[in-house]
Short mmCIF file of C-alpha atoms and ligand atoms in Angstrom, two decimals:
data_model
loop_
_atom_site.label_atom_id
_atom_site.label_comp_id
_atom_site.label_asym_id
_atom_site.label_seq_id
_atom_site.Cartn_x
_atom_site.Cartn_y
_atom_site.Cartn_z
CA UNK O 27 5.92 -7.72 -23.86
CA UNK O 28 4.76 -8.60 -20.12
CA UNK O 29 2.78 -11.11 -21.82
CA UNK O 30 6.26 -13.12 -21.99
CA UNK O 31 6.86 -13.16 -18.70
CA UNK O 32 3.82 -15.79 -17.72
CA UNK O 33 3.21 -17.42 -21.08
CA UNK O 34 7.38 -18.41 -21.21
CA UNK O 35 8.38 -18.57 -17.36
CA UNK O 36 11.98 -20.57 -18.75
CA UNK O 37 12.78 -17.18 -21.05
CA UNK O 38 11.90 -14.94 -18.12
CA UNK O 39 15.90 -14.16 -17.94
CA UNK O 40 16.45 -13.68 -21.31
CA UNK O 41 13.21 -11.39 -21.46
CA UNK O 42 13.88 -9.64 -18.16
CA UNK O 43 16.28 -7.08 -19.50
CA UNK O 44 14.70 -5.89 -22.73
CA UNK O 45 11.43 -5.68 -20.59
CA UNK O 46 13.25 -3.28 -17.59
CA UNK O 47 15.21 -1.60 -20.68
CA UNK O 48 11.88 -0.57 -22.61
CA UNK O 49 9.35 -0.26 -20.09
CA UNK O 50 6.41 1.43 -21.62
CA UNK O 51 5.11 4.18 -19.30
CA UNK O 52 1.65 5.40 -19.97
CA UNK O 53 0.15 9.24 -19.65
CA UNK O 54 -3.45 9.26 -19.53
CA UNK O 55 -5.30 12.64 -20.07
CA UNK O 56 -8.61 12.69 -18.68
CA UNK O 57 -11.30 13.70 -20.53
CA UNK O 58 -14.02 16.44 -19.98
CA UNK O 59 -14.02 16.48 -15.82
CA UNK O 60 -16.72 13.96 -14.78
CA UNK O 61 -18.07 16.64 -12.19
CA UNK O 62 -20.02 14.80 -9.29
CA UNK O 63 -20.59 16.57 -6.19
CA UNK O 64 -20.98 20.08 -4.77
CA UNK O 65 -19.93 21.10 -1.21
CA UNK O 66 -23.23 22.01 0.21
CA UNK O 67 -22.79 22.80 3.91
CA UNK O 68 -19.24 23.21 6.21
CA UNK O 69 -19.46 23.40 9.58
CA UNK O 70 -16.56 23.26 12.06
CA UNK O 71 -16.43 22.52 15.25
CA UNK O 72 -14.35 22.31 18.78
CA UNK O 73 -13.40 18.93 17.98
CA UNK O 74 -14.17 18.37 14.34
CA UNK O 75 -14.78 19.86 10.64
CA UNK O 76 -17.86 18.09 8.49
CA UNK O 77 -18.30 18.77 5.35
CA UNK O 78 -21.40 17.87 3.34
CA UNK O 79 -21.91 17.25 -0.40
CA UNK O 80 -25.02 17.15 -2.44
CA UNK O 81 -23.69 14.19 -4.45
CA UNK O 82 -20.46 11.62 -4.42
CA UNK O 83 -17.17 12.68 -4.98
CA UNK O 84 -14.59 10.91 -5.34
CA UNK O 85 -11.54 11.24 -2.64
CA UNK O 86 -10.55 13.87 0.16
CA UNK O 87 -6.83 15.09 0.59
CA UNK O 88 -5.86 16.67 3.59
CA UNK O 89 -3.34 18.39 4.93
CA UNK O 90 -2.16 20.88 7.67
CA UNK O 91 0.24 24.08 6.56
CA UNK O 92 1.86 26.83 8.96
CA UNK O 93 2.43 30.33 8.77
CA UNK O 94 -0.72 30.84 9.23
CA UNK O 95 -1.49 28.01 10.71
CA UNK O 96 -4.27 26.17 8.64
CA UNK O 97 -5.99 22.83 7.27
CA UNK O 98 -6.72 22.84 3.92
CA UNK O 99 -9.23 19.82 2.41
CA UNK O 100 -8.73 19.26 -1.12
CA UNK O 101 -11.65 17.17 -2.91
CA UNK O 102 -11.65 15.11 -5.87
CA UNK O 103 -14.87 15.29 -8.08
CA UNK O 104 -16.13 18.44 -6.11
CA UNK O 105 -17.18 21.84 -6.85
CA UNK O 106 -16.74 24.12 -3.95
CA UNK O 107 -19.79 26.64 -2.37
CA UNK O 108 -22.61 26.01 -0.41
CA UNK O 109 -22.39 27.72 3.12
CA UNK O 110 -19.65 27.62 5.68
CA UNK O 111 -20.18 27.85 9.80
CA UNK O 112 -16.62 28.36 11.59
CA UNK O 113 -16.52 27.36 15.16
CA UNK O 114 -14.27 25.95 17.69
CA UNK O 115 -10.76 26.20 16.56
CA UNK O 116 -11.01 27.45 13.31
CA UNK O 117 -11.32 30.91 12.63
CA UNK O 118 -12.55 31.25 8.77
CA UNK O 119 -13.44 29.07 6.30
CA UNK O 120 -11.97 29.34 2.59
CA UNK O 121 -13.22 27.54 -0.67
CA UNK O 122 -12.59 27.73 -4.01
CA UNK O 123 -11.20 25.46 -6.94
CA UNK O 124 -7.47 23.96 -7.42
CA UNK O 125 -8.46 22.54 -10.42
CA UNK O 126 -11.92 21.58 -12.68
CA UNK O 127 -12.18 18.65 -10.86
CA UNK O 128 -10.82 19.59 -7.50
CA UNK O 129 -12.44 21.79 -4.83
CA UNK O 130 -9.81 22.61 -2.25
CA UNK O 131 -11.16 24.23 1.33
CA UNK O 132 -8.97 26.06 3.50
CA UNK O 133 -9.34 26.32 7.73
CA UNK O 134 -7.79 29.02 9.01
CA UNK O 135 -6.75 27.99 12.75
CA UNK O 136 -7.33 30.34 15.81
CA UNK O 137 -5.41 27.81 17.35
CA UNK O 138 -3.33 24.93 16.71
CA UNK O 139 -5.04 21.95 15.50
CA UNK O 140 -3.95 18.24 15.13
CA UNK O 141 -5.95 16.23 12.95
CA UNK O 142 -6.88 13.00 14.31
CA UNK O 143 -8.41 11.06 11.61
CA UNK O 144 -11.22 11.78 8.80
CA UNK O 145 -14.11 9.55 7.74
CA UNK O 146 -16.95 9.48 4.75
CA UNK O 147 -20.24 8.69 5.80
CA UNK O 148 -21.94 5.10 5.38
CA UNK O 149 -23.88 7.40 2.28
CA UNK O 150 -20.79 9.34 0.84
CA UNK O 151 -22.37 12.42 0.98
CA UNK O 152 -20.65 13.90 4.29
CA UNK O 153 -16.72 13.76 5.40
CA UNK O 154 -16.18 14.40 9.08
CA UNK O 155 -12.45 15.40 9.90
CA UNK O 156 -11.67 15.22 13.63
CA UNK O 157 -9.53 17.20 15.53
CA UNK O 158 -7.69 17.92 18.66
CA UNK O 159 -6.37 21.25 20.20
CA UNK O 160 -2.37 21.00 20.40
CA UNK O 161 0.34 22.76 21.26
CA UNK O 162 2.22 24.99 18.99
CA UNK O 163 5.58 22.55 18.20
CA UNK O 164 3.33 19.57 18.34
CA UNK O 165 1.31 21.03 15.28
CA UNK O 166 4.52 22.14 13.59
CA UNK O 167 5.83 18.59 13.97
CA UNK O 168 2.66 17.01 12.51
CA UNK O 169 3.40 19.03 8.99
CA UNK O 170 6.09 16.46 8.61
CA UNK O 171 3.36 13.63 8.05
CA UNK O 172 2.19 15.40 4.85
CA UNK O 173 -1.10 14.53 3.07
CA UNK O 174 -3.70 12.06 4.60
CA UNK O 175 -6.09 10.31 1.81
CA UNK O 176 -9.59 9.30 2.37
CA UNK O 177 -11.96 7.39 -0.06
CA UNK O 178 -15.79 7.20 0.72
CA UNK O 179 -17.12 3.50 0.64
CA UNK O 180 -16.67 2.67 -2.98
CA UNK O 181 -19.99 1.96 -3.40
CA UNK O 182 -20.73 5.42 -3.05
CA UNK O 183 -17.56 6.67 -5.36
CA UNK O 184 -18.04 9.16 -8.49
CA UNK O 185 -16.82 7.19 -11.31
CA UNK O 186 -13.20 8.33 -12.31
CA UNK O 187 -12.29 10.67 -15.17
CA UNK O 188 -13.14 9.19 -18.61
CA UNK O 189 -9.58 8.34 -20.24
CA UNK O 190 -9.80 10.30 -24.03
CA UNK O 191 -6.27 9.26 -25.27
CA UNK O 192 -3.26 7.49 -24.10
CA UNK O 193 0.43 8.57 -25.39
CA UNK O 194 3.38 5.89 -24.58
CA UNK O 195 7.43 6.77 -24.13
CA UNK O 196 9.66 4.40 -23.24
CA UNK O 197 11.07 4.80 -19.57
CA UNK O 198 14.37 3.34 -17.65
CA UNK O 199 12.80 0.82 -15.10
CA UNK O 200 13.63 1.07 -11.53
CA UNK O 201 15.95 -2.17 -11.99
CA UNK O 202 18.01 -0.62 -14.51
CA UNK O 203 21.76 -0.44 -13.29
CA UNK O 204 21.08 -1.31 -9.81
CA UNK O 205 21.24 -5.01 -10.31
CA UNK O 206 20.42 -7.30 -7.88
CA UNK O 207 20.25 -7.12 -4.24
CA UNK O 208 22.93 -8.72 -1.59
CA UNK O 209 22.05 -12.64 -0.61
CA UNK O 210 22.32 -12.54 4.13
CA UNK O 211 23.23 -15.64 5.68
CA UNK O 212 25.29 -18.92 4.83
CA UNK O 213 26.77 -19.06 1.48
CA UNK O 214 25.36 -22.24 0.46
CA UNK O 215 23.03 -22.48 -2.67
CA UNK O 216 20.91 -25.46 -1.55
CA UNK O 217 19.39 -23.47 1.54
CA UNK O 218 16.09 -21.76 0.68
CA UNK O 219 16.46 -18.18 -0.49
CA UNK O 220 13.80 -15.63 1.28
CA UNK O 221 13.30 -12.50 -0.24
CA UNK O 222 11.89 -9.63 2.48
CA UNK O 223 10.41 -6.63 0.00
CA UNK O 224 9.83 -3.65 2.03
CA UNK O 225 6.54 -1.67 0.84
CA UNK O 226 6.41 2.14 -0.75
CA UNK O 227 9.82 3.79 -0.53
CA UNK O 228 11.20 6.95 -2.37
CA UNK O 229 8.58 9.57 -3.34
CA UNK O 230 6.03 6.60 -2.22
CA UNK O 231 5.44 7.41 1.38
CA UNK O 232 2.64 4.34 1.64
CA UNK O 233 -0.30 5.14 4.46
CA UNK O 234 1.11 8.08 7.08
CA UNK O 235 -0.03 7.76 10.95
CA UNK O 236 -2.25 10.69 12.26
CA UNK O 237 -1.56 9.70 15.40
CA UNK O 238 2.61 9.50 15.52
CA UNK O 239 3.31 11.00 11.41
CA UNK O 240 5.23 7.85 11.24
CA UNK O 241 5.10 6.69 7.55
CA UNK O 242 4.36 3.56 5.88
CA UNK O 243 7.58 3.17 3.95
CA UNK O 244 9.96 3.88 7.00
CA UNK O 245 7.78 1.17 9.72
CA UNK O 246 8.50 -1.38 6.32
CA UNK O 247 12.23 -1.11 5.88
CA UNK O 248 12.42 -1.47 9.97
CA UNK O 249 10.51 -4.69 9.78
CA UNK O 250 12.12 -5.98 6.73
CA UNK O 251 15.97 -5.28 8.27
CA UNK O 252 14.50 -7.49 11.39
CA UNK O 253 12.98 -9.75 9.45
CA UNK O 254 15.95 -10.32 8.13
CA UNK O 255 18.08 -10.33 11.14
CA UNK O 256 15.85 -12.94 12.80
CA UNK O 257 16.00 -15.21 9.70
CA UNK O 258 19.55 -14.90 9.51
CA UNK O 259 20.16 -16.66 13.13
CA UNK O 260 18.73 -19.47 12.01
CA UNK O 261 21.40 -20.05 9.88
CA UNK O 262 18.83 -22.33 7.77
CA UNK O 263 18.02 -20.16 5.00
CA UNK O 264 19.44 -17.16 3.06
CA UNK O 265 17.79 -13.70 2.80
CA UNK O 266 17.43 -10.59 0.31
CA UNK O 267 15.71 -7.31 0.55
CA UNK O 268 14.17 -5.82 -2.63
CA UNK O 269 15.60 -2.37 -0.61
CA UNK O 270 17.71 -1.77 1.82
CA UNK O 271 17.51 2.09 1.96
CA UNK O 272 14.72 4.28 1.22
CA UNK O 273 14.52 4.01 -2.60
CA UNK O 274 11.65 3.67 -4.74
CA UNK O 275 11.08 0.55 -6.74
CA UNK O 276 8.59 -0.43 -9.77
CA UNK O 277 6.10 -3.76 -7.90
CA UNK O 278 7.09 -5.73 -10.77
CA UNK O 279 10.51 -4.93 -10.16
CA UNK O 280 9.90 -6.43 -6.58
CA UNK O 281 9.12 -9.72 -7.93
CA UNK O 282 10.84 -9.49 -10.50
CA UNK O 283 13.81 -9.34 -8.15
CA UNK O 284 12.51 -12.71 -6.08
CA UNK O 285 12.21 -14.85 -9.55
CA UNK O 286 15.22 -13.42 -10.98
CA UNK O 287 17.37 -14.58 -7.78
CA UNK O 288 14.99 -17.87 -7.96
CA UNK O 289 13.44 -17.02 -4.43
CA UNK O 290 11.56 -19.74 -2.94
CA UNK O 291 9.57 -17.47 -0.44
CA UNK O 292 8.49 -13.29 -1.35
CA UNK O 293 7.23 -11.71 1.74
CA UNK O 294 5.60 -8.01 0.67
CA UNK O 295 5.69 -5.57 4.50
CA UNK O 296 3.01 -3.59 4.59
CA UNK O 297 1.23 -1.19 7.49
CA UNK O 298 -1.79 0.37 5.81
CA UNK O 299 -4.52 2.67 7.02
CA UNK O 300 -8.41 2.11 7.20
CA UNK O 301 -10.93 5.19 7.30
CA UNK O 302 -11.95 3.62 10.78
CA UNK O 303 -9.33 4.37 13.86
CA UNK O 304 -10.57 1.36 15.53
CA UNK O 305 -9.50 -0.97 12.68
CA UNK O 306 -6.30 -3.10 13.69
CA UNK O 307 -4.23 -6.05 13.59
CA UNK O 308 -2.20 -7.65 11.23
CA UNK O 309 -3.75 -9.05 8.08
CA UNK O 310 -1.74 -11.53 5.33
CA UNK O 311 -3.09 -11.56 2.02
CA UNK O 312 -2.78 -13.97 -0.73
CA UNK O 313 -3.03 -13.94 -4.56
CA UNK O 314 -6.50 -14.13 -5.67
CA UNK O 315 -7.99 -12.07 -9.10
CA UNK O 316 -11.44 -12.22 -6.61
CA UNK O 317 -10.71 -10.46 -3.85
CA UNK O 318 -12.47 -11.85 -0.54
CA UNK O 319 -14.34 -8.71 0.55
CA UNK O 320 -14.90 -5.18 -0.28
CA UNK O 321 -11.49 -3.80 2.03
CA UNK O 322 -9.40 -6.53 0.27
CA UNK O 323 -10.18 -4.77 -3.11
CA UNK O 324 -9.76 -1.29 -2.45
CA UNK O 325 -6.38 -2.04 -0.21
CA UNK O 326 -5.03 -3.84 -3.74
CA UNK O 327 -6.51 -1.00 -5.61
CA UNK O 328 -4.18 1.50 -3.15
CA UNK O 329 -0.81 -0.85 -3.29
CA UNK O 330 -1.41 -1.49 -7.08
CA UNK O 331 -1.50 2.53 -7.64
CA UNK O 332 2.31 2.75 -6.19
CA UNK O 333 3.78 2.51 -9.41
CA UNK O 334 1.79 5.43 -9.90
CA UNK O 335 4.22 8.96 -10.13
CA UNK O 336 3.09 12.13 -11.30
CA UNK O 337 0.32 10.54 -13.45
CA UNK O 338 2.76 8.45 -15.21
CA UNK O 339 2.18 4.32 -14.71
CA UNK O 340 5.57 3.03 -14.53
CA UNK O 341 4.57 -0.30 -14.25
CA UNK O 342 1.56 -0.61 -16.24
CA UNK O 343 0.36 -4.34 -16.85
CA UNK O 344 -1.93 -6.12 -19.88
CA UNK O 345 -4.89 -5.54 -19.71
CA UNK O 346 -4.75 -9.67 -20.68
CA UNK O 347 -2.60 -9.87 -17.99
CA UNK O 348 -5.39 -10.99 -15.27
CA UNK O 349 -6.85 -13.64 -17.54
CA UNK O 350 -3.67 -15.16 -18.99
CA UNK O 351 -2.14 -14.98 -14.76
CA UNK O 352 -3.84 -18.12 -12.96
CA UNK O 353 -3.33 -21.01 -15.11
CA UNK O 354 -2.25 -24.50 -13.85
CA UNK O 355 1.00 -23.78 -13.21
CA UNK O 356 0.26 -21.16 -10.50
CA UNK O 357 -1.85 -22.86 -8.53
CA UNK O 358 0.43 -24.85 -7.33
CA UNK O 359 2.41 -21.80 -5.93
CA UNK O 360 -0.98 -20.08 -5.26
CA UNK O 361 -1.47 -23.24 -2.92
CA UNK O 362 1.53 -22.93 -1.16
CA UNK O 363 1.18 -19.36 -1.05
CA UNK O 364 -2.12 -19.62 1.27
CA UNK O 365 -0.40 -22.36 3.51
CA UNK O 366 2.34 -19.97 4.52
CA UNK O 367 -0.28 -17.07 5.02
CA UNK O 368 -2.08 -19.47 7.76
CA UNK O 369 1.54 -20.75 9.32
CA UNK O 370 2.04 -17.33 9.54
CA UNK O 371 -0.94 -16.15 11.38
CA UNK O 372 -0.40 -19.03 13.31
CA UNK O 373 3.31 -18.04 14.57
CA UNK O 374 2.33 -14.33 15.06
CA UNK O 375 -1.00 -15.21 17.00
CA UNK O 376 1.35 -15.25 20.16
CA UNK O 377 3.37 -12.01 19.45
CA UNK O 378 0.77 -9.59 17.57
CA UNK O 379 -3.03 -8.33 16.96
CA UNK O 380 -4.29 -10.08 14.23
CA UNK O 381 -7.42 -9.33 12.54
CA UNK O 382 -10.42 -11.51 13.27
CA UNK O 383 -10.66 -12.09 9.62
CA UNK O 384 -7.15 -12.11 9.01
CA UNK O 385 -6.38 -14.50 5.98
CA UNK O 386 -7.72 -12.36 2.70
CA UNK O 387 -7.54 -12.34 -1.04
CA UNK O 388 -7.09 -9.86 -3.52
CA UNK O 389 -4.85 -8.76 -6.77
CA UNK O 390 -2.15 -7.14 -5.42
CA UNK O 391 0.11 -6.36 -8.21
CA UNK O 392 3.68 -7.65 -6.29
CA UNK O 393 1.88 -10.78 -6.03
CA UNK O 394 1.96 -11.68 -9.11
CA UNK O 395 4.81 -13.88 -9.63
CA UNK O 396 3.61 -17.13 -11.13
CA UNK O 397 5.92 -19.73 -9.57
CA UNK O 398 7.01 -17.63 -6.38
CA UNK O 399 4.83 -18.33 -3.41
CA UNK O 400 4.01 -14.73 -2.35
CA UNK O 401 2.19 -13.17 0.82
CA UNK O 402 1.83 -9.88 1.50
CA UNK O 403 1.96 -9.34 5.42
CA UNK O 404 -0.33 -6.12 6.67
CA UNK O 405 1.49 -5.83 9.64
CA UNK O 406 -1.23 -3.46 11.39
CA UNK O 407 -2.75 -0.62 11.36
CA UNK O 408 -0.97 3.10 11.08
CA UNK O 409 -4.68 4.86 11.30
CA UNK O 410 -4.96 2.72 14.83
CA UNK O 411 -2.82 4.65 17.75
CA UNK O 412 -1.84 1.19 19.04
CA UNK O 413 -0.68 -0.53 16.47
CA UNK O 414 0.47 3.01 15.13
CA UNK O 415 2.90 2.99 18.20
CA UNK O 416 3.73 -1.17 18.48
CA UNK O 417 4.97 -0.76 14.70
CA UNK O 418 7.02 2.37 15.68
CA UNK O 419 8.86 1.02 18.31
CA UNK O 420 12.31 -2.03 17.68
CA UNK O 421 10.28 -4.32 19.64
CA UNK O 422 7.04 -4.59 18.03
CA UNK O 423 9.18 -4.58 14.46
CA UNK O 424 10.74 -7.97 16.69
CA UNK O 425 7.75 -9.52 17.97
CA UNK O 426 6.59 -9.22 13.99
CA UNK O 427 10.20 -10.11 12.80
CA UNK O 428 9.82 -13.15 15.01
CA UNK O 429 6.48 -14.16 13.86
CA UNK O 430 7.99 -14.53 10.47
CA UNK O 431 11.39 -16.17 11.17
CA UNK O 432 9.47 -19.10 12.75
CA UNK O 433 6.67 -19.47 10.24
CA UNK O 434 9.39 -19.51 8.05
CA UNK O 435 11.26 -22.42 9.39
CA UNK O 436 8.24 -24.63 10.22
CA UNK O 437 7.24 -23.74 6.30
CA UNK O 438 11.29 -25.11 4.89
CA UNK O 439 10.48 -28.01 7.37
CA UNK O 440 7.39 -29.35 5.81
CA UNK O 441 8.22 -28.45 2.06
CA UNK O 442 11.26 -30.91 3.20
CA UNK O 443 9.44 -33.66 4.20
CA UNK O 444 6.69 -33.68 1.63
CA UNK O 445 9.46 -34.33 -1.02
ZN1 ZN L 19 1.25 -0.48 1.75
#
């Protein structure tokens, strides 16, 4: 049925309803567990835990509980064992297995410990989680932040559970009954409509800071309200947010929003998190089914999974979909889409850290409208303390909110006088 929505752009109305009233959500049951690695060696330390594996795995959880206090590692595509040296910090060291495919290990703390960040090796086969002695309410704050997610390079990833059968059930969308969103600014149709889509929301906390526990979803709707705010002074073009509030929405519900209001500009907030605390700056990505580097792809891989909740794909697209997606009539908009990525890094040079390579290209899902020119703006990183603490505060959300009001205006300015 998605198939309708790019092969038939002029019935996308019509189709729009039956598609958010019968939205096929997918369960997939994994197969035999596709065991890769075993925890050979864990050794703590006063200012980190490493933990070695014989083979790849495929993805560390971590998280910090009280009462007692404790760290507990969970690790996709591991078997727990192999020998365990406490030291610094923590007292004892705990393994077993949370589920076939997932060995969890618990640190019990002498002391209060913050985690600082957590790495894979170049190889894969180690994970180094570093830490910092705190005090007691400072660690009890940081349980707030909740889990923190680390992939090894994918190079070096354990290929995911084999699907064995899929079962379907029709699900409400995320659009269903809440219609769309309120139109900002002056009520005149022939000023360019700018639609502001916050990133994560709801049960989707997006990338949480291990420095400040500030979380994706909350820096995004701050942005996007002063985004708006900004654009709205102009008083040259008219604004919506996908949210206002902290709700979670479907990614092709996002677009879906921007076409169905016939948006001329979809600007996707983002602050993500890298496995290196040094990474930051502000990134803008474009639509591309290649993505331009190996980051690109796994970021897309990470906002793509949002739709994601307990197991169940509320969003899932065609397979076809990526073949059938870049035909002739979205280049046009794919065009236009990369010009506004470089007026943008252009406009925020001035106001904001930008990556050194900071126009990119990968298949982000809320990209995907075909005749909506679309960027999604990485605003920074949440991993980096800096840009952790610019995003956190009302003026860095500004200095980015500003960025984008006047990349917007010089955009409307030329689209004007090319016609
Ligand atoms: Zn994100």
């Amino acid at each position: 049925m998605f198939k309708n929505i790019w092969t038939k752009p002029h019935h996308i109305l019509q189709q729009r309803s039956m598609v958010s009233a019968a939205l096929i959500a997918s369960v997939f049951f994994a197969a035999s567990p596709t065991m890769a690695g075993n925890v050979s060696r864990v050794v703590a330390s006063d200012d980190a835990i490493t933990i070695h594996f014989d083979d790849v795995v495929n993805k560390a959880s971590i998280f910090s509980l009280s009462g007692p206090n404790r760290i507990a590692v969970d690790i996709l595509g591991a078997t727990a064992g192999g020998s365990v040296t406490p030291g610094g910090s923590v007292a004892a060291v705990r393994q077993g297995q949370s589920d076939t495919d997932t060995a969890r290990i618990v640190f019990d703390l002498a002391a209060p410990a913050l985690i600082t960040g957590g790495q894979f090796s170049a190889d894969g086969r180690s994970l180094r989680i570093a830490l910092r002695s705190a005090a007691s309410d400072e660690f009890l704050g940081s349980l707030r932040g909740g889990r923190t997610d680390i992939v090894p390079p994918s190079n070096f990833r354990a290929s995911p559970p084999q699907r064995r059968y899929e079962v379907t059930a029709p699900i409400a969308s995320g659009l269903g009954g809440r219609g769309l969103p309120k139109i900002y600014g002056p009520a005149d149709k022939s000023l360019p409509l700018v639609v502001i889509d916050a990133g994560h929301g709801g049960h989707d906390p997006g990338a949480i800071s291990p420095h400040n526990s500030v979380r994706e979803k909350t820096v995004t709707l701050a942005v996007a309200k002063s985004i708006r705010d900004e654009l709205i002074k102009s008083g040259r073009v008219r604004v919506a947010l996908t949210r206002d509030n902290d709700a979670f929405i479907i990614l092709q519900d996002r677009f879906g929003t921007a076409r169905k209001m016939g948006a001329d500009l979809f600007i996707s907030v983002h602050a993500d998190a890298a496995e290196s605390e040094q990474a930051n700056g502000a990134t803008v990505y474009t639509l591309s089914e290649t993505a331009s580097d190996r980051e690109a792809q796994r970021l897309a891989a990470r906002e793509n999974k949002a739709n994601i909740i307990n197991g169940v794909n509320l969003g899932k697209v065609d397979d076809n979909l990526s073949s059938i997606l870049i035909d002739l009539t979205q280049r046009e908009t794919m065009n236009i889409s990369a010009d506004f990525a470089k007026l943008l890094l252009r406009e925020a040079k001035p106001n904001l850290r930008l990556r050194s390579d900071s126009h990119k290209f990968a298949s982000f899902v809320v990209l995907k409208a075909p005749d909506t020119p679309s960027v999604l703006f990485e605003t920074g990183y949440l991993s980096n303390a800096d840009d952790a603490a610019f995003l956190a505060t009302k003026a860095g959300q500004q200095k980015v909110a500003r960025s984008v009001a006047s990349a917007v205006q010089v955009h409307f300015a030329r689209r004007l006088a090319s016609r």
